Short mmCIF file of C-alpha atoms and ligand atoms in Angstrom, two decimals:
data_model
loop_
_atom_site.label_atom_id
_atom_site.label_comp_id
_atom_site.label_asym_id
_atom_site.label_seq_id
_atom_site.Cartn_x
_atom_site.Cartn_y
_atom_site.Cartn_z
CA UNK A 1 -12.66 -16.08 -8.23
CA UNK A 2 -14.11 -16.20 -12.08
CA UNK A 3 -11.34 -16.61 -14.47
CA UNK A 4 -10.39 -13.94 -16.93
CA UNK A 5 -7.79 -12.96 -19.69
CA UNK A 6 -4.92 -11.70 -18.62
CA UNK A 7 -2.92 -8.91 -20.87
CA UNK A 8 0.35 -7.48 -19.68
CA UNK A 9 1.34 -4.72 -21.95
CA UNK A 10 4.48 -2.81 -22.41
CA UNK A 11 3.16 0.32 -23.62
CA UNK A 12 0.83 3.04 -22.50
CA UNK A 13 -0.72 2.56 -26.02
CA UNK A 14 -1.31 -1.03 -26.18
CA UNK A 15 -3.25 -0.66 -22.79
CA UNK A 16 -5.57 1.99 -24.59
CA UNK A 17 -6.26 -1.09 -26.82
CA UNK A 18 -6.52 -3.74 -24.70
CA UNK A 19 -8.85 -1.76 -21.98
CA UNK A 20 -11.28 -1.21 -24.99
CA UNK A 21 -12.46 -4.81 -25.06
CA UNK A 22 -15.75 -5.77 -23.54
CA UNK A 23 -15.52 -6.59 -19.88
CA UNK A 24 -11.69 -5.34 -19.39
CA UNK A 25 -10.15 -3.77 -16.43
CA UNK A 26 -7.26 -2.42 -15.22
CA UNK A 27 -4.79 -3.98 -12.56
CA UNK A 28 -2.11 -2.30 -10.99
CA UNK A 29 -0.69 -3.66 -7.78
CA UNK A 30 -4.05 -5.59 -7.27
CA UNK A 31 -3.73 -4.73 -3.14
CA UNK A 32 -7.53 -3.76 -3.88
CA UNK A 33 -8.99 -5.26 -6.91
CA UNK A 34 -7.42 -8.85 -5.34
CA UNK A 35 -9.50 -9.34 -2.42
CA UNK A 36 -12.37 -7.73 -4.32
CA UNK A 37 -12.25 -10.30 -6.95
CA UNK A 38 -12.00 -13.06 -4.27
CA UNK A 39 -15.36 -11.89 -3.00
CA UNK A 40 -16.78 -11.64 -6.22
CA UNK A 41 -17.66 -8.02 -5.86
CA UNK A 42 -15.79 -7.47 -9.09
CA UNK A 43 -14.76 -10.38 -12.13
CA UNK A 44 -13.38 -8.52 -15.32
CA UNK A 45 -13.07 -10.60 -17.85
CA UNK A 46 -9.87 -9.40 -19.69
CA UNK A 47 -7.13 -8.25 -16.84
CA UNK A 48 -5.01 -5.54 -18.18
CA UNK A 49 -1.94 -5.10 -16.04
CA UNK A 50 -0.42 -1.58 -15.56
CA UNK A 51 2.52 -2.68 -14.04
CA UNK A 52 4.46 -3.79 -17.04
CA UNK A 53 4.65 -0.22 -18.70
CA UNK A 54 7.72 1.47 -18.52
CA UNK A 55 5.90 4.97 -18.92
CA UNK A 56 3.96 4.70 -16.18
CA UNK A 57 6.42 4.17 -13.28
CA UNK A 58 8.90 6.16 -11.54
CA UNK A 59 9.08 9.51 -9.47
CA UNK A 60 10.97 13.01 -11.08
CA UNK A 61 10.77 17.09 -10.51
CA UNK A 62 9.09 18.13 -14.29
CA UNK A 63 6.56 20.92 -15.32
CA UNK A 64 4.35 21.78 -12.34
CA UNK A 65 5.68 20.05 -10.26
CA UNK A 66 6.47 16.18 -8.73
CA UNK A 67 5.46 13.62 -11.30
CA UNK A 68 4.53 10.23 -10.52
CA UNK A 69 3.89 7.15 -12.80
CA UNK A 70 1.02 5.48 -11.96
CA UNK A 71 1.92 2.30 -11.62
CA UNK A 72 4.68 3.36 -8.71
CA UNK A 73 4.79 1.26 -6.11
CA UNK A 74 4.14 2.97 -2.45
CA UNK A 75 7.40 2.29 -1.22
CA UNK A 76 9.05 3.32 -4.21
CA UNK A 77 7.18 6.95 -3.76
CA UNK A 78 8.49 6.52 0.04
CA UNK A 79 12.18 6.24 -1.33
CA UNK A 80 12.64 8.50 -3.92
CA UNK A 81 9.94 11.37 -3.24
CA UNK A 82 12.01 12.13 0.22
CA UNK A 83 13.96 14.81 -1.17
CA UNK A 84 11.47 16.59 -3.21
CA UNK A 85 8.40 16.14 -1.10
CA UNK A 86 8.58 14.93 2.43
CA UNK A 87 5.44 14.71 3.46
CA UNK A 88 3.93 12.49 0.55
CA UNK A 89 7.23 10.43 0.93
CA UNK A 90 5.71 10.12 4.58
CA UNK A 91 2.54 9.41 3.58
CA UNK A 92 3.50 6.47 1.19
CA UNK A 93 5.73 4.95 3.81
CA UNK A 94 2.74 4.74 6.13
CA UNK A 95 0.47 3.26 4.22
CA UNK A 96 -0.54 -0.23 5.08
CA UNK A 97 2.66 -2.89 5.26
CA UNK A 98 5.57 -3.28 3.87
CA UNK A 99 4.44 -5.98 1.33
CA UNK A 100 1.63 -3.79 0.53
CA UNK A 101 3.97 -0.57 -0.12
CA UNK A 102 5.87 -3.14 -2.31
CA UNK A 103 2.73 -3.83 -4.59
CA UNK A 104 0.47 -1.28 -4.18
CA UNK A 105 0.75 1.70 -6.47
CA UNK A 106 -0.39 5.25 -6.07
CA UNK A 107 -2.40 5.25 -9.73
CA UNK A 108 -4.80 2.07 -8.45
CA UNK A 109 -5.19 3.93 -4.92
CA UNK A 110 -6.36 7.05 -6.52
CA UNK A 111 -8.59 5.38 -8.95
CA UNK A 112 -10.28 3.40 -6.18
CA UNK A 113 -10.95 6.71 -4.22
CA UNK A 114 -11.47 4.33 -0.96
CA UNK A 115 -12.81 6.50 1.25
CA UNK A 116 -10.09 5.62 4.09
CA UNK A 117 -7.41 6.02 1.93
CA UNK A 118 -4.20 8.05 2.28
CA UNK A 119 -3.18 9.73 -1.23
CA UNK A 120 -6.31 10.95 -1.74
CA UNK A 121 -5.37 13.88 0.83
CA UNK A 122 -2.59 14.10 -1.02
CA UNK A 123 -3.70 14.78 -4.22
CA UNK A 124 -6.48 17.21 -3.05
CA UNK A 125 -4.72 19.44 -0.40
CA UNK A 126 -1.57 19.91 -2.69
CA UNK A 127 -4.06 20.37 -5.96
CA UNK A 128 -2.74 17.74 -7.93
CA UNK A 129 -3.43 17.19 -11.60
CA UNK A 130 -4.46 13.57 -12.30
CA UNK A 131 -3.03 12.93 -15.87
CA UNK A 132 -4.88 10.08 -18.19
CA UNK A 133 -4.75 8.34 -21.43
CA UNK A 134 -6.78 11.21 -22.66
CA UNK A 135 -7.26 14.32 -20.33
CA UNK A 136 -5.44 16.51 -17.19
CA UNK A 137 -7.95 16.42 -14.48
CA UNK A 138 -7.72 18.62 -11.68
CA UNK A 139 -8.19 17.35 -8.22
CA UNK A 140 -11.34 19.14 -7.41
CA UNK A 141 -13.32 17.95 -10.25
CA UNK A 142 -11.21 14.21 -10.02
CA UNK A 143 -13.16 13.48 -6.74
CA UNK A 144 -16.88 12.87 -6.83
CA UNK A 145 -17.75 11.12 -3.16
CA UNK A 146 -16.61 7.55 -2.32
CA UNK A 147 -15.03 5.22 -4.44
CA UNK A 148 -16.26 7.74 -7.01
CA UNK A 149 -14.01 10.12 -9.90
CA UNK A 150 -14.32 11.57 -13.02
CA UNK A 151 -12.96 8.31 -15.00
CA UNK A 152 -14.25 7.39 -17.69
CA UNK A 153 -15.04 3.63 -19.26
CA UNK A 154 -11.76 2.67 -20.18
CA UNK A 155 -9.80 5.86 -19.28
CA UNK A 156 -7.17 4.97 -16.77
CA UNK A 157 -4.70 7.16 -14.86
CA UNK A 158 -0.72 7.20 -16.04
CA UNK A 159 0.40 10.03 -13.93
CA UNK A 160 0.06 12.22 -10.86
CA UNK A 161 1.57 16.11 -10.97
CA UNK A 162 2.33 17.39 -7.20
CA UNK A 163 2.64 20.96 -6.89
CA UNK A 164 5.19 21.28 -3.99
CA UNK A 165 4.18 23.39 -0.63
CA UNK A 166 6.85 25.01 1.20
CA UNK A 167 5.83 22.95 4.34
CA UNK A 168 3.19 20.18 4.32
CA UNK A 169 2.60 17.46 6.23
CA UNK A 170 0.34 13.99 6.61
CA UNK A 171 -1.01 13.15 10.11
CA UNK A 172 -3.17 9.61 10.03
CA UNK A 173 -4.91 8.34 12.94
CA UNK A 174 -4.59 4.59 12.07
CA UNK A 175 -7.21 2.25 12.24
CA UNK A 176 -4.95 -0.38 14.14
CA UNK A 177 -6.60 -3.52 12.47
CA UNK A 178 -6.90 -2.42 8.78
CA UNK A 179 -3.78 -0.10 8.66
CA UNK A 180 -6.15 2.22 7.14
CA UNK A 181 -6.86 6.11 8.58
CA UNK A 182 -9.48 5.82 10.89
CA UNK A 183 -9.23 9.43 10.02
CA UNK A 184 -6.60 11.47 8.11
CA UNK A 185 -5.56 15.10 7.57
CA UNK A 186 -3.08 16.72 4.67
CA UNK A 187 -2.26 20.31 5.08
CA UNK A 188 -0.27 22.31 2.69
CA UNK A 189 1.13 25.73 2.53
CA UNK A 190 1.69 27.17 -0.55
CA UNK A 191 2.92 31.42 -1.60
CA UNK A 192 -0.55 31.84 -2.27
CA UNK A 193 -2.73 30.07 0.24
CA UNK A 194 -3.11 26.63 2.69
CA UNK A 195 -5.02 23.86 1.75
CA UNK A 196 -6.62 21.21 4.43
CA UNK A 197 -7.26 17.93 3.20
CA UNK A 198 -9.38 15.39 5.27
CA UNK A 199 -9.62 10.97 4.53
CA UNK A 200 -11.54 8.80 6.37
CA UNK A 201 -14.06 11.15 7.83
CA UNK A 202 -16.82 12.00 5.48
CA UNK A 203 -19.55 9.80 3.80
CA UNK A 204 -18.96 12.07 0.71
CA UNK A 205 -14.98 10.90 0.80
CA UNK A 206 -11.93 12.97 0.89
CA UNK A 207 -13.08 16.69 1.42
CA UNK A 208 -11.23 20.23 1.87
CA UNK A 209 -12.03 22.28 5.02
CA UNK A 210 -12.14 25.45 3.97
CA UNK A 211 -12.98 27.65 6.83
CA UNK A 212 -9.28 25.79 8.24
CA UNK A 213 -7.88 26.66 5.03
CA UNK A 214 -8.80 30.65 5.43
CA UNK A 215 -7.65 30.67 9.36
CA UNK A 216 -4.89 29.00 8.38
CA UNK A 217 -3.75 31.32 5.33
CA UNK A 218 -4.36 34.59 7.94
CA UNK A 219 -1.96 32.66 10.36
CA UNK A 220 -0.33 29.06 10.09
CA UNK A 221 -0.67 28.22 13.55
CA UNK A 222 -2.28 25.43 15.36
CA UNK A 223 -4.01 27.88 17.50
CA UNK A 224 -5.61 29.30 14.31
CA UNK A 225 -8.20 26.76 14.36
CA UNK A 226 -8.52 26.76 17.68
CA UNK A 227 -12.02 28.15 17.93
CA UNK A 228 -13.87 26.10 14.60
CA UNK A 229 -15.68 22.99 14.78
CA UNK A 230 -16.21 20.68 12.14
CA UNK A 231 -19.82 19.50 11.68
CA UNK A 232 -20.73 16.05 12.29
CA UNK A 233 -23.60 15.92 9.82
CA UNK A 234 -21.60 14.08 6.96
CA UNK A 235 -19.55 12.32 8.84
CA UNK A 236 -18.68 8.22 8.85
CA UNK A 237 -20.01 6.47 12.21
CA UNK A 238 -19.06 3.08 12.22
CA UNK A 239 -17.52 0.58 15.24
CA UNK A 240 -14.48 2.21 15.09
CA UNK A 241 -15.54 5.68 15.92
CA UNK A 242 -18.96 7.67 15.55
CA UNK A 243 -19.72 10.65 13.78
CA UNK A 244 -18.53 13.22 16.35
CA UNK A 245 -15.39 11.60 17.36
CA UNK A 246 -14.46 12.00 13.33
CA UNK A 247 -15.73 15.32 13.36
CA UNK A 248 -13.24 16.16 16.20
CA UNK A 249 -10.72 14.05 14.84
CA UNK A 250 -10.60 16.50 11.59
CA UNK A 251 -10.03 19.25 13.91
CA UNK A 252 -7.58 17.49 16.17
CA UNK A 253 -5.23 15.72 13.64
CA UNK A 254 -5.42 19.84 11.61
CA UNK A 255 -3.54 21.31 14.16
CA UNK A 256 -0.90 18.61 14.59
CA UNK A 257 -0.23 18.35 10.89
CA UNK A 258 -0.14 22.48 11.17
CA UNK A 259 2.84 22.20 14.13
CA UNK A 260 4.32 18.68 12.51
CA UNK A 261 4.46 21.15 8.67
CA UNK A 262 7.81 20.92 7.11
CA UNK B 1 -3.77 -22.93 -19.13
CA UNK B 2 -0.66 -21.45 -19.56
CA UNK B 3 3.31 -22.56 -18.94
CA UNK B 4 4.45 -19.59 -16.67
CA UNK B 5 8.07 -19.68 -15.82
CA UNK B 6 9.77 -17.97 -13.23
CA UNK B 7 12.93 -18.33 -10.87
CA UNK B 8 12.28 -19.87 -7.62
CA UNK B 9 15.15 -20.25 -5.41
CA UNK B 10 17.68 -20.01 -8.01
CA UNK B 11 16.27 -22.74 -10.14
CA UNK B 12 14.00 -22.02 -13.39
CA UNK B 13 10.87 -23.33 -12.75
CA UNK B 14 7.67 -23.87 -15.18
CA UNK B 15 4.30 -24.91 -14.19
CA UNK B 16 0.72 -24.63 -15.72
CA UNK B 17 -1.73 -21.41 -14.75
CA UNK B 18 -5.03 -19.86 -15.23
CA UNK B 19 -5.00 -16.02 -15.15
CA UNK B 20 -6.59 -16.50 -11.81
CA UNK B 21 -3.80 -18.65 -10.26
CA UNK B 22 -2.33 -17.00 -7.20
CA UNK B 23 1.26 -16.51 -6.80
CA UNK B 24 0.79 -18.61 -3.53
CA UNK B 25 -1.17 -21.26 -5.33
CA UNK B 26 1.47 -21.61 -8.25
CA UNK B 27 4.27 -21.79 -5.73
CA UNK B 28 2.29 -24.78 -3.04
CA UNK B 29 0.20 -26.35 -5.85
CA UNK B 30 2.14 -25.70 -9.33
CA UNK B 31 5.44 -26.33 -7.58
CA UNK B 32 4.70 -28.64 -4.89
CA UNK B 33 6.49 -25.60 -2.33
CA UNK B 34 4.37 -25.97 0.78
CA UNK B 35 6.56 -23.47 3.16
CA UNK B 36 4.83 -20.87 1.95
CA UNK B 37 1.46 -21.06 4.13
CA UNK B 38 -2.17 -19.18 3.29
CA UNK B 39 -3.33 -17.61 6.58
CA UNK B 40 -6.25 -15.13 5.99
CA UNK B 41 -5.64 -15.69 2.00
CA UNK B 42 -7.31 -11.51 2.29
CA UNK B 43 -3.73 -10.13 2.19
CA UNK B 44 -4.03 -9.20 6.20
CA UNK B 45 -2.04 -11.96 7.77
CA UNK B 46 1.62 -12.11 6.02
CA UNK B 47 1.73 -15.62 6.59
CA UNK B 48 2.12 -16.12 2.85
CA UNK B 49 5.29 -13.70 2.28
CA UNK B 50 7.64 -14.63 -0.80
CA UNK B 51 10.67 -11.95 -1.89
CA UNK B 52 9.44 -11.33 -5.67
CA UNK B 53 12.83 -9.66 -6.85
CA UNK B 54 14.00 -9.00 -3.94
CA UNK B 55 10.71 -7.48 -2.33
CA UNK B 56 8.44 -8.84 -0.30
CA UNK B 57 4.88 -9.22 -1.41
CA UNK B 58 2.39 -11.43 -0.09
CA UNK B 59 1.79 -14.36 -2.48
CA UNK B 60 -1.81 -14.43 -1.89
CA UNK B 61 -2.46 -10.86 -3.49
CA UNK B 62 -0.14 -11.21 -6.52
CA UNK B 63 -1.30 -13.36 -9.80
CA UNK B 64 1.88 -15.80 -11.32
CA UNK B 65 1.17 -14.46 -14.44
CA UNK B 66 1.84 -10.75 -13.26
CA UNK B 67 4.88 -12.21 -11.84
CA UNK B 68 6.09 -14.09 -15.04
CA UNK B 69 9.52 -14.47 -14.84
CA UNK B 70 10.54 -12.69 -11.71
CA UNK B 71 13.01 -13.53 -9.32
CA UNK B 72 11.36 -15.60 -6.32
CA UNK B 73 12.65 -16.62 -2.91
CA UNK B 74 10.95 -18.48 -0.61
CA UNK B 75 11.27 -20.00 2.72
CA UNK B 76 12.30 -23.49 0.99
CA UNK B 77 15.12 -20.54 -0.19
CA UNK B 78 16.40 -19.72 3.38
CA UNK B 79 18.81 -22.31 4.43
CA UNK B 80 22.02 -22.55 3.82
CA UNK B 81 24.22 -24.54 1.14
CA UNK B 82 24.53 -27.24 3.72
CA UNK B 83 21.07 -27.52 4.46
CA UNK B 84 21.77 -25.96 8.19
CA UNK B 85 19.30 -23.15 9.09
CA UNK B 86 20.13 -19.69 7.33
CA UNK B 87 21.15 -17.18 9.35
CA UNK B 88 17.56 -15.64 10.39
CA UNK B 89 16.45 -18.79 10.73
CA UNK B 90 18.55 -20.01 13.30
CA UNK B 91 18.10 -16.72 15.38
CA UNK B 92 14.25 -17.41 15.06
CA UNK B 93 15.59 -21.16 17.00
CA UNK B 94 17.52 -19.44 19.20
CA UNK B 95 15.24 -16.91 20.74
CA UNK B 96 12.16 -18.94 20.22
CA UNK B 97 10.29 -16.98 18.10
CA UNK B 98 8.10 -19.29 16.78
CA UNK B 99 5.31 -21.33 18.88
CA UNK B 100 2.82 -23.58 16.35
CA UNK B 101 5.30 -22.19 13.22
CA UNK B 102 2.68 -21.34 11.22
CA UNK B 103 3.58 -17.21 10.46
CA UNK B 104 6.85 -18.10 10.72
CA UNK B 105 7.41 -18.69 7.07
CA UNK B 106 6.01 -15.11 6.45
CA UNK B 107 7.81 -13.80 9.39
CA UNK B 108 11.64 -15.24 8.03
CA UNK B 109 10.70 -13.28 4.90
CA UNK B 110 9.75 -10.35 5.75
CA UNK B 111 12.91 -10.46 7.93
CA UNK B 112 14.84 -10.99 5.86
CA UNK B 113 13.88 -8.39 3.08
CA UNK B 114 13.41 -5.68 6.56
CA UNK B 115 17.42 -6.52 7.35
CA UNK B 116 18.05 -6.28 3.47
CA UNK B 117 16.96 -2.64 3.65
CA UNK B 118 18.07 -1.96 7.16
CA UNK B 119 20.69 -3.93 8.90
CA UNK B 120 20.26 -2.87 12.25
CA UNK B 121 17.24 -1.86 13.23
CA UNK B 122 15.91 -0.16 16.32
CA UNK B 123 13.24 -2.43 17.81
CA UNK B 124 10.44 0.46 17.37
CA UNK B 125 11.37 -0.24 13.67
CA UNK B 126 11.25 -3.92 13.91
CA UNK B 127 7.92 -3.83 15.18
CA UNK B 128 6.90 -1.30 12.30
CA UNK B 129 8.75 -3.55 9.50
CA UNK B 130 6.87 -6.42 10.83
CA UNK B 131 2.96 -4.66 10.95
CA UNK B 132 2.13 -6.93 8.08
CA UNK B 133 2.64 -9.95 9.68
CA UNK B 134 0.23 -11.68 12.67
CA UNK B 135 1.41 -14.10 14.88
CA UNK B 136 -2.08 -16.12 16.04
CA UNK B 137 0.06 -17.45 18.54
CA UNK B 138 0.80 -13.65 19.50
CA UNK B 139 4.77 -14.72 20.28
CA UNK B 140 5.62 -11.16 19.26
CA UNK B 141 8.11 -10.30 22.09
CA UNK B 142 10.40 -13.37 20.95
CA UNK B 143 9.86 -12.14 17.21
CA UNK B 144 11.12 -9.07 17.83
CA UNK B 145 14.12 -10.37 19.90
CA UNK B 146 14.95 -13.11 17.14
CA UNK B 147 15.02 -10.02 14.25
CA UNK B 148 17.16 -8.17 16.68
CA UNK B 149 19.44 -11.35 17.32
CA UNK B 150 19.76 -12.09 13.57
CA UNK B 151 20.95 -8.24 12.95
CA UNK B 152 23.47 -8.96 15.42
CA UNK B 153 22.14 -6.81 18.07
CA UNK B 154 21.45 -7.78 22.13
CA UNK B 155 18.35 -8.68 21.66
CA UNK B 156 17.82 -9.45 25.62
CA UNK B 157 18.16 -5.65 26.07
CA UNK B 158 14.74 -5.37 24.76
CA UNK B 159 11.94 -4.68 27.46
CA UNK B 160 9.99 -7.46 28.68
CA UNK B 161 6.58 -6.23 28.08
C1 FAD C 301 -3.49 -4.82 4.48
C2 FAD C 301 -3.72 -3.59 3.64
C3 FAD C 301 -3.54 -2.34 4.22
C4 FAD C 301 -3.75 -1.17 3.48
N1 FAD C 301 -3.59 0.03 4.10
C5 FAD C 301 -3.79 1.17 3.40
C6 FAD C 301 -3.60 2.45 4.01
O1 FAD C 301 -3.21 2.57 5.16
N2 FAD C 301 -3.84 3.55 3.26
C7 FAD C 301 -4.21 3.47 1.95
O2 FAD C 301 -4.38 4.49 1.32
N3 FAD C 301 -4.38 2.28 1.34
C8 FAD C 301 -4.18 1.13 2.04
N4 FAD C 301 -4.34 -0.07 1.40
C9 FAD C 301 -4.73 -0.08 -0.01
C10 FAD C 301 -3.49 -0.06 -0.89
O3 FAD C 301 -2.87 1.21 -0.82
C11 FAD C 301 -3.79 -0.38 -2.34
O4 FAD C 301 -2.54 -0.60 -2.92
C12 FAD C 301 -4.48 0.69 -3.15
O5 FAD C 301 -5.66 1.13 -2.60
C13 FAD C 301 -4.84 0.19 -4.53
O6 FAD C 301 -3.71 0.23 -5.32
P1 FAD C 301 -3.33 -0.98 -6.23
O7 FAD C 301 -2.20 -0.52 -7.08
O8 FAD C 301 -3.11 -2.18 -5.41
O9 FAD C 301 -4.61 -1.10 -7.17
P2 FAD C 301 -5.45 -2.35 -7.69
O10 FAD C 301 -5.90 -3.17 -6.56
O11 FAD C 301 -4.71 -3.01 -8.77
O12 FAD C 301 -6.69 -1.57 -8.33
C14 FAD C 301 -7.65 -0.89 -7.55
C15 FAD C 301 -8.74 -0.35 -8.46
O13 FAD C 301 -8.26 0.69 -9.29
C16 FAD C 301 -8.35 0.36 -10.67
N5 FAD C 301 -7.10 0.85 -11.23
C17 FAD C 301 -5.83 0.44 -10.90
N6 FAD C 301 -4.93 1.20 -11.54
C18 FAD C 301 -5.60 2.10 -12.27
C19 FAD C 301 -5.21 3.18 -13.14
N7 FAD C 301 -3.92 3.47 -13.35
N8 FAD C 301 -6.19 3.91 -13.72
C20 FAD C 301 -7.50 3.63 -13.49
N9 FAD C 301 -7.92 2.64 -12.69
C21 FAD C 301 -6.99 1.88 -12.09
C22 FAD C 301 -8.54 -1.15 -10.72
O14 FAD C 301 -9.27 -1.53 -11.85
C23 FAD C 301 -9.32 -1.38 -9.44
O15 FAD C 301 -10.66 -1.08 -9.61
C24 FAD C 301 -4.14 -1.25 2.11
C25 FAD C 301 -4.29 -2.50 1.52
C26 FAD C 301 -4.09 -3.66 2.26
C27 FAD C 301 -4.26 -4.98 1.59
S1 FES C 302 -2.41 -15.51 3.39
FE1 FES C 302 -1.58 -13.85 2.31
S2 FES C 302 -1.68 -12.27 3.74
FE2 FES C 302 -2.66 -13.88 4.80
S1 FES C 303 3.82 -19.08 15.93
FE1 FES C 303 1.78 -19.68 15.75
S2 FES C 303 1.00 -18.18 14.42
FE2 FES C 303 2.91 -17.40 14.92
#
């Protein structure tokens, strides 16, 4: 790995500065940018960890919703978003390990938009609001195709705003060796419509299905979807499973998140 | 090069690190603490599994500078006063759940901090608590019997599968 600077501030203002110098970037639980750096696929040369700001961690109810630092830890979001949000609690406690739910935090998992990854569902089927230094971005616009988003150079994310469903729930088909989704579906029912969420299934990254999301409104029901198919066309293919089987998988893991919904 | 201090096993501890010194590397290298082993050293194998206050993390996906003084336990940590094998240790002995020793390190961690949380666990939850840790020698069934054991649980009613 190259050697860098490393900065640990205490304040969400302080980071502002210290991300502005040439070469800087953010770390937060470094469950990513870690290995990445070993490989040399990434080598920053001032480190700026998130970790140390007060600001940016913990879980509460607020305005519009659930509100979570960024630099909260998985398992952390596990504990304490139980009671306000069960299925993202869920999610959270099912990503990766247990040492990796101790480190990794929901801010650097959103800003790395891997396209396997589980909060990305979140965020998207419950219309989040992804809160930075300088702007509120709304999910749909947030999300532009793997490891892609609207960030900015030195814009980094502090907070996550959950609207909450009245039922919702995450249903990951795990990739066994990685612990990522092999594929991955969110669904959440709001007063005024559902939203479908779907990880580790399209070349483009996290994506809603919106012809689930109409059926679904008319009639929450696993049997709703029943007679769609998802199209293949966009779809990952790799070892683990081709095109179709994600295609199907979309479809499949729907209607179980539709019957597990609480 | 810069004097990062932490506690390890009780103790205050200082040693000399880059911004790219691992966790792992400050603990076996800095420290001269060799329990802690480096498996996969890409955060897959849990051989490398430290409590940094009071969680576990795995030491080869954490810089010591991020770290700067936390709270750190490792295996050298795990005995007792006497030097006699700590509790989770011993049931790890008893049951056999160790075969070269190599995860085992990582294993009596993450034990540890899993029985922290959760003092008796079901064994579908043992096996879930312990997902981050592989076993080359694949000696999971006596693993999971030794976590059991140490949570004071019959860990021969456990399936032999
Ligand atoms: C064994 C293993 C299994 C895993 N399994 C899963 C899984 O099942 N599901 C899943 O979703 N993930 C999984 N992960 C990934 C894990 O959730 C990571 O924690 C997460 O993707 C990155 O979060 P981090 O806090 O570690 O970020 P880091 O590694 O610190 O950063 C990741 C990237 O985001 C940037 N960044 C970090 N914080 C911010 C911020 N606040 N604003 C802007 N940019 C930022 C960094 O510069 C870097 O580019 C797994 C990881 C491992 C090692
Ligand atoms: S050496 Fe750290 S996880 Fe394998
Ligand atoms: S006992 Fe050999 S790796 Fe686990």
């Amino acid at each position: 790995m190259h050697n860098f600077e490393f900065v640990k501030p205490a304040t969400i203002a302080d980071a502002v500065a210290a991300l502005a110098a040439e070469g800087a970037q953010p770390l937060s639980g470094g469950q990513t940018l870690l290995p990445t750096m070993k490989q040399r696929l990434a080598a920053p040369e001032v480190l700026v960890s998130l970790t140390g700001i007060a600001e940016m961690q913990g879980v509460c109810m607020g305005e519009g919703g659930l509100h979570i630092g960024a630099a909260t830890p998985h398992a952390v979001v596990a504990a304490e978003a139980a009671a306000h949000y069960p299925a993202l609690a869920a999610l959270a406690g099912g990503i990766g390990d247990p040492a990796v739910r101790n480190r990794g935090t929901i801010g650097g998992s959103v800003a790395n938009n891997d396209p396997a990854a589980c909060y990305p569902a979140a965020v998207l089927a419950s219309g989040a609001t992804v809160v930075t230094n300088t702007r509120r971005i709304a999910a749909e616009d947030y999300f532009q195709g793997m490891f892609t988003t609207a960030l900015e150079e030195g814009e980094f994310i502090t907070q996550v705003i959950f609207p909450i469903p009245q039922r919702g729930a995450y249903v990951k088909f795990n990739q066994p060796a990685s612990r990522f989704a092999l594929t991955a579906v969110f669904v959440a029912q709001f007063a005024d419509g559902v939203r479908v969420a779907a990880t580790g299934a399209s070349n483009n990254g996290v994506f809603r299905w919106e012809e689930a999301e109409e059926a679904l409104s008319a009639e929450f029901s696993a049997g709703a979807i029943a007679g769609l198919t998802v199209s293949s066309d966009d779809m990952i293919s790799d070892l683990h499973g081709s095109a179709a089987y994600r295609a199907n998988l979309v479809k499949v893991l729907t209607g179980r998140a539709v019957t597990a919904a609480r | 090069m810069t004097k990062v201090t932490m506690t390890v096993n009780g103790k205050s501890v200082s040693a000399e690190a880059e911004g790219r010194t691992l966790l792992v590397d400050y603990l076996r290298g800095g420290l001269g603490l060799t329990g802690t082993h480096v498996g996969c050293d890409t955060s897959q194998c849990g051989a490398c599994v430290v409590h940094v206050d009071g969680k576990a993390v795995k030491a080869c996906t954490v810089f010591a500078m991020d770290v700067m003084g936390a709270e750190v336990r490792t295996i050298e940590g795990m005995a007792n006063a006497d030097g006699s094998l700590g509790l989770v240790q011993q049931a790890f002995q008893d049951h056999h759940g160790l075969q070269c020793g190599f995860c085992t390190p990582g294993m009596v961690m993450t034990t540890a901090a899993l029985l922290a949380e959760n003092p008796r666990p079901t064994e579908a939850q043992v096996r879930h608590g312990l997902e981050g840790n592989i076993c080359r020698c694949t000696g999971y069934h006596n693993i999971v019997k030794a976590v059991l054991a140490a949570s004071g649980q019959d860990a021969d009613a456990i399936a032999a599968e």
